[in-house]
Coordinates of C-alpha atoms in Angstrom, one line a residue:
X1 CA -19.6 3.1 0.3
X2 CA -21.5 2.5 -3.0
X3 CA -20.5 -1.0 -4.1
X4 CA -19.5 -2.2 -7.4
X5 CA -21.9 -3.2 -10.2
X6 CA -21.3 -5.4 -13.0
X7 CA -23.6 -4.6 -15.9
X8 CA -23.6 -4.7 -19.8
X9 CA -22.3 -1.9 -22.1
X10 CA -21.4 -1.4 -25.2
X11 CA -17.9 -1.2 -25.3
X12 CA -18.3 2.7 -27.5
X13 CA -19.8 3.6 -23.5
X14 CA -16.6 3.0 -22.3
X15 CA -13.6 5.7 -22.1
X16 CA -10.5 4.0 -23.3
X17 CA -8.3 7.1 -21.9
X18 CA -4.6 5.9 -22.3
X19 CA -3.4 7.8 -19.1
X20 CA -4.8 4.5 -17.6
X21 CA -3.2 2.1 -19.6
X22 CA 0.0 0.7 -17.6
X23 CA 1.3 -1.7 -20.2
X24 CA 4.3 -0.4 -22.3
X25 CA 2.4 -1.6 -25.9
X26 CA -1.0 -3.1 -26.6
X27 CA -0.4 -6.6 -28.0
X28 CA -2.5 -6.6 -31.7
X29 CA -1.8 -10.1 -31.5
X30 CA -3.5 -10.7 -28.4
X31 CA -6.4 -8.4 -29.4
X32 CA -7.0 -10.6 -32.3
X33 CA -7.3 -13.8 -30.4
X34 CA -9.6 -11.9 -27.7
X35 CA -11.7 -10.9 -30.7
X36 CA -11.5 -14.6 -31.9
X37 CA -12.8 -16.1 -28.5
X38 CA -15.6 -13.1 -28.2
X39 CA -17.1 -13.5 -31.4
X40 CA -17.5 -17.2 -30.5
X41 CA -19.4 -16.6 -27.8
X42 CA -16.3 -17.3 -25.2
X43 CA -17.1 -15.8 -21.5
X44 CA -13.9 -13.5 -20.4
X45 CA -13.8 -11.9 -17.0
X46 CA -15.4 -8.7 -16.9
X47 CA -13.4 -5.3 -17.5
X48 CA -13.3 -2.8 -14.9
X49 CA -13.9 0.4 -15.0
X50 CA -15.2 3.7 -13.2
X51 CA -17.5 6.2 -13.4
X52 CA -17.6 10.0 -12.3
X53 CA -21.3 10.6 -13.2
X54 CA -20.1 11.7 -16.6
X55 CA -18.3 9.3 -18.1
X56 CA -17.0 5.3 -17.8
X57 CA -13.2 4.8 -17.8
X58 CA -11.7 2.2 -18.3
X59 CA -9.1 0.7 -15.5
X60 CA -8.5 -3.0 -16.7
X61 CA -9.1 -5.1 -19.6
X62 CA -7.2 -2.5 -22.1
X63 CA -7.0 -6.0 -24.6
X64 CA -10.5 -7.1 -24.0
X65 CA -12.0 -3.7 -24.7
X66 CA -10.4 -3.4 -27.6
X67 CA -11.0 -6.8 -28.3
X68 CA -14.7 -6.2 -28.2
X69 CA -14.2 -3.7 -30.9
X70 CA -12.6 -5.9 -33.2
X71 CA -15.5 -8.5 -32.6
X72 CA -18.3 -6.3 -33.2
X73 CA -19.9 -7.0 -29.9
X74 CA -22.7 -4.8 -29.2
X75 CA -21.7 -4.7 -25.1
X76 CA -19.5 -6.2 -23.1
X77 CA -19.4 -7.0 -19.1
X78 CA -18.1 -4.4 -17.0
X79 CA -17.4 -4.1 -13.5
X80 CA -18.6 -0.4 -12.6
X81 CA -17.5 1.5 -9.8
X82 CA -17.8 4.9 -8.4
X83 CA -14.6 6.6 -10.0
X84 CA -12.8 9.2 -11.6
X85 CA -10.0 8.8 -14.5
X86 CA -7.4 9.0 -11.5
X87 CA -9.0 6.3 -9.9
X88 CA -9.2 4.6 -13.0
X89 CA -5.1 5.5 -13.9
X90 CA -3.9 3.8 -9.9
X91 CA -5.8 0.9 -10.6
X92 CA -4.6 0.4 -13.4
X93 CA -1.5 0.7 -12.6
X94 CA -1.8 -2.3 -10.6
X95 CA -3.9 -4.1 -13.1
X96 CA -2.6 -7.6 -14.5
X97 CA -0.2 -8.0 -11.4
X98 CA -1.4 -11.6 -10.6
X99 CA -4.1 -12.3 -13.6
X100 CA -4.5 -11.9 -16.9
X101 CA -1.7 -11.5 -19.5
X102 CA 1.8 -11.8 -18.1
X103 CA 3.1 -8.3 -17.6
X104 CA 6.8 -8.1 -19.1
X105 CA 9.2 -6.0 -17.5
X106 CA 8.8 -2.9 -19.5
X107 CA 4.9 -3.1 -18.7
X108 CA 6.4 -3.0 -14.9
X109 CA 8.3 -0.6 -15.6
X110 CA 5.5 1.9 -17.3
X111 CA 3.3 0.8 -14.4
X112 CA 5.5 2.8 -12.0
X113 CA 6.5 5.2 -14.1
X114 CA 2.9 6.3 -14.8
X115 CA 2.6 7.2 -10.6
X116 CA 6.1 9.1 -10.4
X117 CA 5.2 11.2 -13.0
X118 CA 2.3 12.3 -10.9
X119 CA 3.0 15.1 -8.4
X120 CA 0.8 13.7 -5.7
X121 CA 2.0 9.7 -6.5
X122 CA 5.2 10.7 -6.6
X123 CA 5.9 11.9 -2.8
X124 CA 4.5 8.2 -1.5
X125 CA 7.4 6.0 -0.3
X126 CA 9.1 3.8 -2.6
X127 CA 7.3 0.7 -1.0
X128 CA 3.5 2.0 -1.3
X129 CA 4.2 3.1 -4.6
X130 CA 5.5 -1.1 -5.2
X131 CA 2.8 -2.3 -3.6
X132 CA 0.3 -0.3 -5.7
X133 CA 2.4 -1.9 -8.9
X134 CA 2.8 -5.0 -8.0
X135 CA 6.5 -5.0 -8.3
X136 CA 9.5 -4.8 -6.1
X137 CA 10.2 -1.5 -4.5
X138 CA 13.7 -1.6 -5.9
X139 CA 12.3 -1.2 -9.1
X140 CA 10.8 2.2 -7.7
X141 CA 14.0 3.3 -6.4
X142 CA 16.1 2.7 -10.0
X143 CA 13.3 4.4 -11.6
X144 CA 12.9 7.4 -9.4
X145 CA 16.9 7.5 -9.5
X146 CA 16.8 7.9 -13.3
X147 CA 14.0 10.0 -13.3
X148 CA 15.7 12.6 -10.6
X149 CA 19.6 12.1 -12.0
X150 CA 20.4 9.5 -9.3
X151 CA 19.0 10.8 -6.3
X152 CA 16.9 7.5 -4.8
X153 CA 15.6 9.3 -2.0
X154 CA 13.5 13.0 -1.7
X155 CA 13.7 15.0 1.3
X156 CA 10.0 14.2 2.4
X157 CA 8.0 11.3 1.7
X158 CA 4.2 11.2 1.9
X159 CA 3.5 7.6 4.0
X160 CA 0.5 6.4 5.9
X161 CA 0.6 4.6 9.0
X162 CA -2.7 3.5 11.0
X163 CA -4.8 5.3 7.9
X164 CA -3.2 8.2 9.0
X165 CA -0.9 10.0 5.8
X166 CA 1.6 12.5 7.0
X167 CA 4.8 13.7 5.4
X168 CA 7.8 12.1 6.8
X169 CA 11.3 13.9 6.8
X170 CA 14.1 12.2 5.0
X171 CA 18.0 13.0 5.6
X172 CA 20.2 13.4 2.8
X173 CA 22.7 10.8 1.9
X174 CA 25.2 9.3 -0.6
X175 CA 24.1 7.2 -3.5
X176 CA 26.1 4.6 -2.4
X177 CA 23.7 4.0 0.6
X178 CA 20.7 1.6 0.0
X179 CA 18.3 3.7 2.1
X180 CA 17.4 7.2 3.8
X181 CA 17.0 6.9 7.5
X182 CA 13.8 8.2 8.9
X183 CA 15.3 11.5 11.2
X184 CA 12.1 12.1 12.7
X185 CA 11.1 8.6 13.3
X186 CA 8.9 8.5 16.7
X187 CA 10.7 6.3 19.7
X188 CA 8.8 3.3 20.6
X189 CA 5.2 3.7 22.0
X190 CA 5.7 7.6 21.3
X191 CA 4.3 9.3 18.6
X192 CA 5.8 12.9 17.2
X193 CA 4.3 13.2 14.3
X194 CA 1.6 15.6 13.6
X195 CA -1.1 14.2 10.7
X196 CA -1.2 16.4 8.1
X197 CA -4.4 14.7 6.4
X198 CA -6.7 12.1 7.6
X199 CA -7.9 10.5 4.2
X200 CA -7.3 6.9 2.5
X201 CA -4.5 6.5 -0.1
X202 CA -7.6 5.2 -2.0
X203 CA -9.5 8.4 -1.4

């Protein structure tokens, strides 16, 4: 696996695509005192982005890009990896999580929003798609519930157990209930499910 790099580039090399931006509003105010701290010659942790051969998109450090910008710095610190924009769009929807600017609510919210709207992202269980966040998987159920007219639960789910990702049945049940039961669940020590792709969530 190709390891990241961290280089320089100017920051007009970099794709900005919003698709990957999981915060609910850039922050002017925020750019400005990035900007500030740039200009005088302040050290920020590098952004990270990825690149697909063709271009460099941008996954984190949405403020200090544009920051950069604002500054007039001719190139910026980057953290390269190998990448496409969907890559670039999943990490940053986890982006910010335990560093950098305090995520509000509404940039949570966006976060997860940004994978159910995605027709693979969509089918992974509540809690994959939380962990990818950074947020509680409740969160992913009230959001998927408004998002399907109050239906919490699909009838398949796309999970991954031993880095093996397979579709998992669901039954049906009421709203009332806090979650679906797994109907084709294997019995200890036995395993019935047949793997319908051997590939990394990551991939």
């Amino acid at each position: 696996m190709t390891k990241p790099i961290t280089k320089k580039l100017a920051p007009s090399a970099i794709t900005a695509d919003p698709r990957a931006q999981a915060r609910a509003t850039m922050q002017e105010s925020v750019v400005a005192d990035y900007a500030e701290l740039l200009a005088s010659g302040v050290a920020m942790p590098p952004l990270i982005a990825f690149d697909d051969g063709d271009k460099v998109w941008l996954a984190d450090g949405f403020h200090r890009h544009a920051a950069a910008i604002e500054a007039g710095l001719e190139e910026i610190a980057v953290e390269v990896r190998p990448g496409s924009l969907r890559d670039a769009i999943l990490h940053g929807a986890g982006a910010n999580a335990a560093h950098g600017l305090r995520r509000t609510h509404d940039d949570k919210r966006a976060a997860v929003s940004m994978l159910l709207a995605d027709d693979e992202w969509a089918r992974w269980a509540d809690r994959e798609i939380a962990r990818r966040c950074g947020v509680h998987h409740e969160l992913v159920g009230r959001l998927r519930a408004e998002a399907s007219g109050g239906n919490r639960q699909m009838d398949t789910r796309t999970v991954e157990r031993g880095g093996v990702v397979f579709e998992q049945r669901l039954r049906s049940i009421p709203k009332d209930e806090p979650d679906a039961v797994d109907i084709d669940a294997p019995a200890p020590g036995v395993s019935n499910v047949v793997p319908l792709v051997h590939r990394s969530l990551t991939a």
